[in-house]
N, CA, C and O of each residue as an XYZ file, in Angstrom:
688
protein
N     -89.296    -41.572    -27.169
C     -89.806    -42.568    -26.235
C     -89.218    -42.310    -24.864
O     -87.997    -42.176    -24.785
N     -89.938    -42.229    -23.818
C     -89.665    -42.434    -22.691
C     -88.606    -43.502    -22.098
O     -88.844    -44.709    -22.056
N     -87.386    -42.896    -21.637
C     -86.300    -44.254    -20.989
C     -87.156    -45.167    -20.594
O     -87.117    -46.282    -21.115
N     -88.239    -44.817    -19.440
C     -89.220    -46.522    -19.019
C     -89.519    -47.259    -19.822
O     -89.155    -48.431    -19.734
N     -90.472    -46.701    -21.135
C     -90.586    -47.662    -22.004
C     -89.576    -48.166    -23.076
O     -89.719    -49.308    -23.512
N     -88.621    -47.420    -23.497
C     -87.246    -48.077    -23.661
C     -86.636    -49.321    -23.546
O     -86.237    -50.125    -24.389
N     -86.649    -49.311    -21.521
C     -86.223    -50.191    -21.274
C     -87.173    -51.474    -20.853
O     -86.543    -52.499    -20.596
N     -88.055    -51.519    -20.790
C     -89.389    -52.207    -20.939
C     -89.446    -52.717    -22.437
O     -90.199    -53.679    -22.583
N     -88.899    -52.336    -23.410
C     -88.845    -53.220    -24.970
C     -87.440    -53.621    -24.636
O     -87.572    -54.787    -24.265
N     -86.634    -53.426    -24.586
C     -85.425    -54.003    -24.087
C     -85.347    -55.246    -23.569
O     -84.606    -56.093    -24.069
N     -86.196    -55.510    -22.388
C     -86.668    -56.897    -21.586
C     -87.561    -57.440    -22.888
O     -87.039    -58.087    -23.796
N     -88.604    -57.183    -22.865
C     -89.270    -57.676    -24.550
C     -88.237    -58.657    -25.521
O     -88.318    -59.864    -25.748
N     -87.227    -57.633    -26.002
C     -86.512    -58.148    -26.925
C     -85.483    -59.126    -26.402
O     -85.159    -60.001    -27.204
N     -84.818    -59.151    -25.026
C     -84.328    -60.162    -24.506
C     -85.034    -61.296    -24.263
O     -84.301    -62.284    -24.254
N     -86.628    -61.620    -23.983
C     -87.320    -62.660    -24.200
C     -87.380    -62.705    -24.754
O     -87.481    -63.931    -24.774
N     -87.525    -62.199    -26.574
C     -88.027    -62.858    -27.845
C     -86.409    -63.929    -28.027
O     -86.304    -65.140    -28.225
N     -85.523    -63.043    -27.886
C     -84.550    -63.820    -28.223
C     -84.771    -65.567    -27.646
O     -84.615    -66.598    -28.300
N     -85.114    -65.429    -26.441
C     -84.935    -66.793    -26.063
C     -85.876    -67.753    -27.118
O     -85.954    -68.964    -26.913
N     -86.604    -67.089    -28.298
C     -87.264    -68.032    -29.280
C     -86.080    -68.545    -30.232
O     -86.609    -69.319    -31.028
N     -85.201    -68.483    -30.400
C     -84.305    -69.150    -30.888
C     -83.773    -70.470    -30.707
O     -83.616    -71.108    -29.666
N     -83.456    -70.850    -32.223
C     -82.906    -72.174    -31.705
C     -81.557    -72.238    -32.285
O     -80.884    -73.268    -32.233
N     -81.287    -71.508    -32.656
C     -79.656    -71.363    -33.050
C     -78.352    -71.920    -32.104
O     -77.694    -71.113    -31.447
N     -78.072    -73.233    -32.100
C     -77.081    -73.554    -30.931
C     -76.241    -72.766    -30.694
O     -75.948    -72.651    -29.504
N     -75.574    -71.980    -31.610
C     -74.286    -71.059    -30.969
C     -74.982    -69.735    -30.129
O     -74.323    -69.432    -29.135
N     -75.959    -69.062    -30.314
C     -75.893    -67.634    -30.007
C     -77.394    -66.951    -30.231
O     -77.744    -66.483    -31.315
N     -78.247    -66.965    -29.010
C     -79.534    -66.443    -29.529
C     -79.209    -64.587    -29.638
O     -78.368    -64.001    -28.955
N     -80.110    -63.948    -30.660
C     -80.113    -62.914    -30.480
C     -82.282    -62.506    -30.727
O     -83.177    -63.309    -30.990
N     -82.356    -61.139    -30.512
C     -83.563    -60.883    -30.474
C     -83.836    -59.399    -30.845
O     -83.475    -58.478    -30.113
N     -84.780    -59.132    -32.541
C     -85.347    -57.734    -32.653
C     -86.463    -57.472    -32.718
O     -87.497    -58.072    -33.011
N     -86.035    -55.945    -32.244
C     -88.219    -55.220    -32.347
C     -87.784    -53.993    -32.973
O     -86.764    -53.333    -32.777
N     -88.959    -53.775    -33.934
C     -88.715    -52.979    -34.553
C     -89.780    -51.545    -33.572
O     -90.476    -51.806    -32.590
N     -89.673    -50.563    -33.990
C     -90.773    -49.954    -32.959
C     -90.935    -48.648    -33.846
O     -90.166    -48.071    -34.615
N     -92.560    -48.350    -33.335
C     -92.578    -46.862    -33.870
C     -92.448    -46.153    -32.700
O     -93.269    -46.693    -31.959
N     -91.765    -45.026    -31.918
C     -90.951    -44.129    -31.763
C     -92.410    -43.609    -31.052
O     -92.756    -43.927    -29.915
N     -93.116    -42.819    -31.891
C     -93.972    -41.576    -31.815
C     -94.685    -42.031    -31.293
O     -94.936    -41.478    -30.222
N     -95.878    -43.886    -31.774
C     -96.511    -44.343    -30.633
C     -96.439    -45.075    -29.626
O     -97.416    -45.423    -28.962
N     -95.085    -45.436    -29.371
C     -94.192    -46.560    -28.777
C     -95.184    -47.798    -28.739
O     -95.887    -48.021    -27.753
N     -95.192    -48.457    -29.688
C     -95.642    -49.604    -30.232
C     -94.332    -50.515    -30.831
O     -93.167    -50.242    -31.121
N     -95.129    -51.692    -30.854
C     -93.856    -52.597    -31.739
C     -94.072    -52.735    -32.669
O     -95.192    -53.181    -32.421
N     -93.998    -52.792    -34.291
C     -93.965    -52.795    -35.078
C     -94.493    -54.520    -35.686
O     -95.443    -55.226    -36.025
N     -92.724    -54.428    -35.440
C     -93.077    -56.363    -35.929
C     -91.682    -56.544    -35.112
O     -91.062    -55.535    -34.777
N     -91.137    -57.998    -34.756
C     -90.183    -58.481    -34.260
C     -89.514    -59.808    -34.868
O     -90.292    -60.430    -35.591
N     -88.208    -60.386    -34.726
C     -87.503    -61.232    -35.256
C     -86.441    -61.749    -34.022
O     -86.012    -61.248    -32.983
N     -86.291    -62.865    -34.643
C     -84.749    -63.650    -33.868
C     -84.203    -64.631    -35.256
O     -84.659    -64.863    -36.376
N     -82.949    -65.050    -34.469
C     -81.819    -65.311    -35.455
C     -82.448    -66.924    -35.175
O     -82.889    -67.337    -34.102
N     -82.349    -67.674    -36.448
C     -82.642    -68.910    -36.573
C     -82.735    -69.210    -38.047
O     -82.250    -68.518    -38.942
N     -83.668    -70.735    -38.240
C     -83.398    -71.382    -39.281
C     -84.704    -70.814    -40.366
O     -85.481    -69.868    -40.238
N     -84.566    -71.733    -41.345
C     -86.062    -70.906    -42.461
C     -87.429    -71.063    -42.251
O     -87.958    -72.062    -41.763
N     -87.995    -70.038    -42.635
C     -89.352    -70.078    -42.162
C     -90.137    -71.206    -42.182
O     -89.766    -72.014    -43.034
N     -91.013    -71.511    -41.593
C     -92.111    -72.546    -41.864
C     -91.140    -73.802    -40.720
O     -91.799    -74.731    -40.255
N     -89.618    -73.704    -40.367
C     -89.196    -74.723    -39.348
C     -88.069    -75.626    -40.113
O     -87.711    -76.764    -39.806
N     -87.611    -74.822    -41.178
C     -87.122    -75.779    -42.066
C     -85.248    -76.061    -40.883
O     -84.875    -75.540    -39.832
N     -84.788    -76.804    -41.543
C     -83.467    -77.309    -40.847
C     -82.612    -76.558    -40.250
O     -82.146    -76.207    -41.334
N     -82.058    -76.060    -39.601
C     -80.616    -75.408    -39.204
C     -79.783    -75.474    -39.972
O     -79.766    -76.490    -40.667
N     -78.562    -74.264    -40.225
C     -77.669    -74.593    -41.378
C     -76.960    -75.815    -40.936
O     -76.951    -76.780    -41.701
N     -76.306    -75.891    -39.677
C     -76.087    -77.581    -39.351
C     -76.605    -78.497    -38.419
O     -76.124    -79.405    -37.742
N     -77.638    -78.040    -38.561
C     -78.382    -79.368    -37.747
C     -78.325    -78.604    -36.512
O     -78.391    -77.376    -36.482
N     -78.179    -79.484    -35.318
C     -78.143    -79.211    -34.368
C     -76.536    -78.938    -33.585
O     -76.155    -79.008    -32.416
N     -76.121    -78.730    -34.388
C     -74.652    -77.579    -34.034
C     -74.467    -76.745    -34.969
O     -75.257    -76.662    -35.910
N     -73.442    -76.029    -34.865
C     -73.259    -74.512    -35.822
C     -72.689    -74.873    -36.433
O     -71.830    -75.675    -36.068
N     -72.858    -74.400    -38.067
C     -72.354    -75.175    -38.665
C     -70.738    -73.914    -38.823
O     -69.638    -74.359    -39.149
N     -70.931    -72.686    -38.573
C     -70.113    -71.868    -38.499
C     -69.034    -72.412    -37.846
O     -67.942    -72.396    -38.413
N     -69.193    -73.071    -36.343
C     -68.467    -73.457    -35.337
C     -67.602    -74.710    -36.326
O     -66.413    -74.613    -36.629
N     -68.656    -76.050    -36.786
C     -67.950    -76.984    -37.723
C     -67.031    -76.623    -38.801
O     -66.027    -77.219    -39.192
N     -67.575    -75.507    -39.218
C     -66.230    -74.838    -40.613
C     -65.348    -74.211    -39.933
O     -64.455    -73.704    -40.611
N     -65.266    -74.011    -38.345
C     -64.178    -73.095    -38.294
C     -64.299    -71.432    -38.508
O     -63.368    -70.628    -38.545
N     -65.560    -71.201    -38.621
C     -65.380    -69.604    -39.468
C     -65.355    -68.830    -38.080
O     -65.886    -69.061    -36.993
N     -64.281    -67.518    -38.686
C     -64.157    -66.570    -37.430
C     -65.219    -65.559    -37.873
O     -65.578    -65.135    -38.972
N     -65.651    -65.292    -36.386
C     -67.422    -64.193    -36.149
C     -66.448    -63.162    -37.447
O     -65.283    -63.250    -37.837
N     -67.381    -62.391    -37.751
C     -67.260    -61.425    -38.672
C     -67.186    -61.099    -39.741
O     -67.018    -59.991    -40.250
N     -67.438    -63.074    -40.552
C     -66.627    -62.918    -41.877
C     -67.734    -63.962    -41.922
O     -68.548    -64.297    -41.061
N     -67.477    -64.506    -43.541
C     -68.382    -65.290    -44.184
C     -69.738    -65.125    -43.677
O     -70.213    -65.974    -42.924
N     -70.482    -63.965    -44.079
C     -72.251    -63.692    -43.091
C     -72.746    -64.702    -44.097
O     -73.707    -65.277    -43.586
N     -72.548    -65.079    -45.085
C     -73.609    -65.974    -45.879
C     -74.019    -67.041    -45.556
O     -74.863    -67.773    -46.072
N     -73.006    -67.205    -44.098
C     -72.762    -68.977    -43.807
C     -73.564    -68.841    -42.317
O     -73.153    -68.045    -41.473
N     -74.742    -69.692    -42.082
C     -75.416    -69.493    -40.522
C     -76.623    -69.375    -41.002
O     -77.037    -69.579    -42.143
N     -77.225    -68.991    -39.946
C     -78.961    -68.731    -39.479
C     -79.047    -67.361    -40.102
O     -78.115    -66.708    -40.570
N     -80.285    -67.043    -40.033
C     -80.825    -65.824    -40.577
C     -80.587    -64.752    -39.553
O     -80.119    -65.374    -38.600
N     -80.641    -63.684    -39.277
C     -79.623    -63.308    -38.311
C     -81.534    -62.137    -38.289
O     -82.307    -61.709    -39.147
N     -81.438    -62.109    -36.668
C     -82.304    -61.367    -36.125
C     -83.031    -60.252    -37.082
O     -84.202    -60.208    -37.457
N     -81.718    -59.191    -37.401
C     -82.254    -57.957    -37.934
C     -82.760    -57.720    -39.376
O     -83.324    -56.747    -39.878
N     -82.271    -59.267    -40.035
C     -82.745    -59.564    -41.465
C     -84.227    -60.236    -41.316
O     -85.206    -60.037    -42.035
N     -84.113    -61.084    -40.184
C     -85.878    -61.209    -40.321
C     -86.593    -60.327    -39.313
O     -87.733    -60.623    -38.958
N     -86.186    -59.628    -39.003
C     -87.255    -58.486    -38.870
C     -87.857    -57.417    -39.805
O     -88.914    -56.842    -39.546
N     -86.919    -57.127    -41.203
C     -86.963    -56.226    -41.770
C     -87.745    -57.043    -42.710
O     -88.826    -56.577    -43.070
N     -87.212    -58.691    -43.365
C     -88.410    -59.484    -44.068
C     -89.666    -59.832    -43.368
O     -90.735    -59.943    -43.969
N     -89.524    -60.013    -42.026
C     -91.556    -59.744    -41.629
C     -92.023    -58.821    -42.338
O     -92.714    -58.859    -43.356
N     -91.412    -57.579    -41.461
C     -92.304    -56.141    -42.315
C     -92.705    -56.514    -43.551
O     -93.832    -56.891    -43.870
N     -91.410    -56.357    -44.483
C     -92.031    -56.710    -45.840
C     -93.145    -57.021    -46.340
O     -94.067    -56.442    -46.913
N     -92.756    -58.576    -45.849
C     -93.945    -59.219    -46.254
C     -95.324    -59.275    -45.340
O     -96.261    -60.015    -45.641
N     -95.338    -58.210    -43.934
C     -96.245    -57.981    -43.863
C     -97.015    -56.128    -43.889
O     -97.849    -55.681    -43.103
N     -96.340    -55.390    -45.098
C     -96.198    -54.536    -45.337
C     -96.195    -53.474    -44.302
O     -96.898    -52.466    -44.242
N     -95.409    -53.829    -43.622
C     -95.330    -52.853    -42.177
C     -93.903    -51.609    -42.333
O     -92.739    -51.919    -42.586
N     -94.236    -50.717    -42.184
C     -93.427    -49.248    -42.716
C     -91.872    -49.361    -41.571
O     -91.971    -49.242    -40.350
N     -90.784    -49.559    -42.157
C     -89.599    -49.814    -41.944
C     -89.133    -47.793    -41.550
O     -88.772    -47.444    -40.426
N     -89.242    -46.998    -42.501
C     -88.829    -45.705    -42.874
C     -89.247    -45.294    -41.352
O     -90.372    -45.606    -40.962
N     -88.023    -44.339    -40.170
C     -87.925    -43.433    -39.389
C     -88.536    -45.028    -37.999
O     -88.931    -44.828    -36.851
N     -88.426    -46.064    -38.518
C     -88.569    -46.878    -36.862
C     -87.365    -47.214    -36.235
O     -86.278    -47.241    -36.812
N     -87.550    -47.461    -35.090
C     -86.275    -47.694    -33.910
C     -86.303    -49.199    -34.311
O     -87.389    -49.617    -34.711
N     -85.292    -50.042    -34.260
C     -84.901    -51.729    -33.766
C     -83.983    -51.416    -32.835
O     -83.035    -50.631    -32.874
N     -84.527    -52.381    -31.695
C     -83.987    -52.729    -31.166
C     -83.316    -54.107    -30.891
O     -84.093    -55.031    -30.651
N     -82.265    -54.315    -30.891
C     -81.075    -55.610    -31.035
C     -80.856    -55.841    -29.603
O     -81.030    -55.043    -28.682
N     -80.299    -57.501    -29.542
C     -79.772    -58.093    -28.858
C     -78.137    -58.156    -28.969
O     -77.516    -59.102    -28.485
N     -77.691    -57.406    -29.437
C     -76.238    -57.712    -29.723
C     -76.322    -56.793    -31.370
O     -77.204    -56.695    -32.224
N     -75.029    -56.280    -31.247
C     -73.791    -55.527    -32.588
C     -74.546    -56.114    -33.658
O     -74.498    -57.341    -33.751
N     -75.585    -55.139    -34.900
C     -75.559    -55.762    -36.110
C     -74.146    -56.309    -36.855
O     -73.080    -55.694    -36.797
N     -74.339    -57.535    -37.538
C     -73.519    -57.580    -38.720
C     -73.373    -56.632    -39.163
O     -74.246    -55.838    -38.811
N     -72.071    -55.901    -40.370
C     -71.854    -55.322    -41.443
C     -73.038    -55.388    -42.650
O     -73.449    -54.415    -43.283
N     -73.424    -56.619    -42.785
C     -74.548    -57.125    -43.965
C     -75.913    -56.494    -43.238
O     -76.698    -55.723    -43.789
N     -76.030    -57.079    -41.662
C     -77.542    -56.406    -41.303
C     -77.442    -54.892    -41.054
O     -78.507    -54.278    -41.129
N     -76.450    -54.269    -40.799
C     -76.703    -53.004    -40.619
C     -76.447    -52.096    -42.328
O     -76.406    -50.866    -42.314
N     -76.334    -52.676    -43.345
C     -76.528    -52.077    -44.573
C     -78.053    -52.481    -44.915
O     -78.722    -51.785    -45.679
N     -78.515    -53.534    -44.365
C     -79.979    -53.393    -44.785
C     -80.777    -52.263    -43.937
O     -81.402    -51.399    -44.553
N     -80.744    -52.279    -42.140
C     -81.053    -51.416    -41.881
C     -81.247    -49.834    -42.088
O     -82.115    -49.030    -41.748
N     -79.751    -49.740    -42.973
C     -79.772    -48.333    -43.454
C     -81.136    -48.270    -44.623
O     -82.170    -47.601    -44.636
N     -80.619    -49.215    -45.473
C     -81.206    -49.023    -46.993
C     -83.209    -49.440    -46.323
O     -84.176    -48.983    -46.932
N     -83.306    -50.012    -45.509
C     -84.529    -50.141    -45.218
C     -85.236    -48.850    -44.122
O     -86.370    -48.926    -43.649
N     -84.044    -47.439    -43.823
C     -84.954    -46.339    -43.650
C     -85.010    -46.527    -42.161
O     -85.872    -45.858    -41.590
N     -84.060    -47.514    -41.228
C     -84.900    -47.510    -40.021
C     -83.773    -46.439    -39.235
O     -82.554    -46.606    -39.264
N     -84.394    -45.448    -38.619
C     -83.406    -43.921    -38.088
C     -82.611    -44.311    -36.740
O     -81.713    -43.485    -36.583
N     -82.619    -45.110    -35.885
C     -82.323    -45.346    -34.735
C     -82.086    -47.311    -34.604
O     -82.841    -48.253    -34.842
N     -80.850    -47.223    -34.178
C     -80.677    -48.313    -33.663
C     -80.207    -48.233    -32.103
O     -79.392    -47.416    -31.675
N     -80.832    -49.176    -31.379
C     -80.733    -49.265    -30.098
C     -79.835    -50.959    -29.982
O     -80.212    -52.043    -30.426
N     -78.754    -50.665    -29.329
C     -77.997    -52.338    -29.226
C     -77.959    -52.459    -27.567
O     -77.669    -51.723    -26.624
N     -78.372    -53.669    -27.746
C     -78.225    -54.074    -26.039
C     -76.476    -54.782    -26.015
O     -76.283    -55.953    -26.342
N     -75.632    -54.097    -25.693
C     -74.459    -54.276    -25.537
C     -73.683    -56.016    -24.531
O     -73.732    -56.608    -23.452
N     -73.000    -56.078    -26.032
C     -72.043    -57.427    -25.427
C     -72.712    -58.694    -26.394
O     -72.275    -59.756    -25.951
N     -73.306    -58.844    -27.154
C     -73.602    -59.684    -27.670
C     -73.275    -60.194    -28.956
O     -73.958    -60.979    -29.614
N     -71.926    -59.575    -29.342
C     -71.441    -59.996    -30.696
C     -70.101    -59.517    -30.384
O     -69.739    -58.457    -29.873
N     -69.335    -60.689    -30.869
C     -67.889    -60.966    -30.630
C     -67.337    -60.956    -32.302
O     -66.533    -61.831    -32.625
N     -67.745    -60.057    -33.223
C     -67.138    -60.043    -34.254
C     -66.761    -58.184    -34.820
O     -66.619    -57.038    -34.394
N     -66.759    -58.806    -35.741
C     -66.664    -57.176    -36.339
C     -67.551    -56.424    -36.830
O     -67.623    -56.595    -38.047
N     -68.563    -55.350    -36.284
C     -69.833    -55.046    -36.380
C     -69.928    -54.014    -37.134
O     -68.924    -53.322    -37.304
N     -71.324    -53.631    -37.840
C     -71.895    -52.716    -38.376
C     -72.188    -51.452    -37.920
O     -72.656    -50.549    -38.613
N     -71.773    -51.358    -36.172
C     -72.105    -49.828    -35.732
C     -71.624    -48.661    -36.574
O     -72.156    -47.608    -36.925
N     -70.513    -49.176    -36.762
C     -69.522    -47.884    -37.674
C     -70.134    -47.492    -38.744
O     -70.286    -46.295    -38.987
N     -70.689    -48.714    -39.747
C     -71.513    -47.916    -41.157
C     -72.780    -47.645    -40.664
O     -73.453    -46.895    -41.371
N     -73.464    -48.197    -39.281
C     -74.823    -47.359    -39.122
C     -74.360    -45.686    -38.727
O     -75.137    -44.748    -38.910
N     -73.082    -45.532    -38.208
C     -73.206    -44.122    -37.758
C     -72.506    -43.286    -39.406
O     -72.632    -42.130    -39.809
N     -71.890    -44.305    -39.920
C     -71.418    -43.265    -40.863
C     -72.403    -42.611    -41.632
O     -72.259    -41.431    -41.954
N     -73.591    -43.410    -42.020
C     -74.669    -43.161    -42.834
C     -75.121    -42.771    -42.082
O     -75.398    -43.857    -41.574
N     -75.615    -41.936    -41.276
C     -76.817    -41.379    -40.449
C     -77.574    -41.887    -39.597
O     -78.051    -41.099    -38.780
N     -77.874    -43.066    -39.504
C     -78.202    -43.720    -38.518
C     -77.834    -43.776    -36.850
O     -76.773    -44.288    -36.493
N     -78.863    -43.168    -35.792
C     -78.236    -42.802    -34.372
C     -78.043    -44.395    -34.213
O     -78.516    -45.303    -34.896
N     -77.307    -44.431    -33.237
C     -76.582    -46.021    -32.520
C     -77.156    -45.477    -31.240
O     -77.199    -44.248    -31.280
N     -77.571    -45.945    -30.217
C     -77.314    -45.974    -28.846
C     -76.968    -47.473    -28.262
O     -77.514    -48.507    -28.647
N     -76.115    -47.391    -27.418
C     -75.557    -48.485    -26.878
C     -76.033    -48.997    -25.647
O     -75.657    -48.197    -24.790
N     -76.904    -50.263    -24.919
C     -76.565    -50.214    -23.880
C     -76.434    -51.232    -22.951
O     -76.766    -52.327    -23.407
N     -75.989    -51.236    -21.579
C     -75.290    -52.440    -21.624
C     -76.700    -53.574    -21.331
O     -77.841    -53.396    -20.904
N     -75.822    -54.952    -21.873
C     -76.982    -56.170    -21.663
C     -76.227    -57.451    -21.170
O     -75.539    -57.298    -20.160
N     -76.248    -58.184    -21.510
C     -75.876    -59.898    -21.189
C     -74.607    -60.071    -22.602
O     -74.649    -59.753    -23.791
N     -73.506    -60.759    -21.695
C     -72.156    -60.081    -22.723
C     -71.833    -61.881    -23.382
O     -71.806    -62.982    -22.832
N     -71.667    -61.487    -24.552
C     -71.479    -63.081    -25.007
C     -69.870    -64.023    -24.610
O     -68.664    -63.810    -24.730
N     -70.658    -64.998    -24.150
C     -69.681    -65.570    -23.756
C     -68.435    -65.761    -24.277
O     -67.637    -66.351    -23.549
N     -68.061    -65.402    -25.377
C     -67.029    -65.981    -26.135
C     -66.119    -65.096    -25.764
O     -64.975    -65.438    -26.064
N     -66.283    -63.367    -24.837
C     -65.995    -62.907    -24.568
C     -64.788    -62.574    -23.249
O     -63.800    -61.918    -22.922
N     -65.623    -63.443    -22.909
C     -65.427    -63.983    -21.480
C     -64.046    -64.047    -21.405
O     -63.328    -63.277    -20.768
N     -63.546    -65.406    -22.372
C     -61.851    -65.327    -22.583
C     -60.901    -64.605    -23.386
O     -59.780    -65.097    -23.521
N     -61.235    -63.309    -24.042
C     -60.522    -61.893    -24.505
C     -60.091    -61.267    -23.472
O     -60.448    -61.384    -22.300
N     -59.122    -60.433    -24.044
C     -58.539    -59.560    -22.857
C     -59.745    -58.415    -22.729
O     -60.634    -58.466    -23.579
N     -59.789    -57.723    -22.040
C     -60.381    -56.703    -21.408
C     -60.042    -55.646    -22.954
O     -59.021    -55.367    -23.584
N     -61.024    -55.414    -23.042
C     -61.186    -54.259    -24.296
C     -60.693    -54.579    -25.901
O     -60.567    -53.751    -26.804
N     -60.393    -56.436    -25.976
C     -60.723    -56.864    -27.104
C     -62.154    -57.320    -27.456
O     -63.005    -57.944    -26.823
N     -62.108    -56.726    -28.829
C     -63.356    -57.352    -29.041
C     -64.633    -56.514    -28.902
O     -65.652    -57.020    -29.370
N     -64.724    -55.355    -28.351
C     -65.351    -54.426    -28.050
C     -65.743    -53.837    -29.730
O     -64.934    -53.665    -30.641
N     -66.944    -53.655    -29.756
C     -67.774    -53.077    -30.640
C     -66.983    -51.694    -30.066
O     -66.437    -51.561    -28.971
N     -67.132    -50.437    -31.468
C     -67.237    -48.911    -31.219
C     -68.414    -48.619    -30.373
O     -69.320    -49.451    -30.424
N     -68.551    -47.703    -29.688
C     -69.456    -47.478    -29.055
C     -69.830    -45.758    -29.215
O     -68.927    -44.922    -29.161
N     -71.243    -45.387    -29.412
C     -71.920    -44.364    -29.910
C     -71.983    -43.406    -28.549
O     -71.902    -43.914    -27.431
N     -72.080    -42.498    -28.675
C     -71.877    -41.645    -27.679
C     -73.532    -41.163    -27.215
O     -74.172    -40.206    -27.651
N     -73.903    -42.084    -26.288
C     -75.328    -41.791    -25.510
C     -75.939    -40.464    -25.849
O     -75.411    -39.365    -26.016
N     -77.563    -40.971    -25.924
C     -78.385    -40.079    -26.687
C     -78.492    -38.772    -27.213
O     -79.484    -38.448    -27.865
């Protein structure tokens, strides 16, 4: 794909995100085919399909338990890159050799589906996850990472300078 159109799904996926209603932390994916630079299908992090409740209502319920980013993934919203890969699914759309592009550091949990769901390239718009991320097992398994920078999450804000920092993949 052409850097223009690259970064032209990039903006894309930073507006889908804003479809979220997740009080702590919107994020936003597109999945893409590569060869015709098309979008595939797309996702954001939120509650269950059809509109059903928030895990806590209208605050996090992560934030209410106390849980630190990186740990307990079972606990929260559906996290961007898991419902992008269940659209496809269920709208039998071919996962194998497509790009996603993210709003922020997969989880550990979303970037083992990404692997096992075949998608060759992950693109992260950098700064948007303040935990402990999945870049490392997307690169260990084969999966390219490119990193780049985006809108940095706030939680960040009050870390020292180079805590907290995702690994970062060494440009294209």
């Amino acid at each position: 794909m052409k850097e223009k159109h690259v970064r032209i799904r990039i903006e894309q996926c930073l507006a889908l995100a804003k479809a979220s209603n997740c009080p702590r932390r919107t994020f936003g994916a597109l999945l893409l085919d590569p060869q015709r630079n098309v979008v595939l299908m797309d996702g954001y992090n939120g509650g269950p399909r059809g509109g059903g409740r928030l895990c806590g209502g209208e605050v996090c319920l992560r934030d209410t338990l106390g849980i630190q980013s990186g740990t307990r993934m079972e606990v929260g919203c559906h996290h961007a890159e898991m419902n992008v890969v269940c659209n496809s699914a269920a709208s039998g759309v071919r996962t194998q050799g497509a790009w996603l592009i993210v709003t922020g550091e997969p989880c550990v949990m979303c970037a083992k589906l990404l692997h096992h769901a075949g998608v060759a390239k992950v693109i992260v718009v950098g700064g948007g996850y303040a935990g402990e991320n999945g870049v490392s097992y997307l690169l260990a398994h084969g999966v390219e990472v490119e990193c780049v920078d985006g809108p940095q999450d706030p939680r960040l804000l009050s870390i020292a300078p180079g805590a907290g920092e995702a690994p970062r993949a060494e440009p294209g």
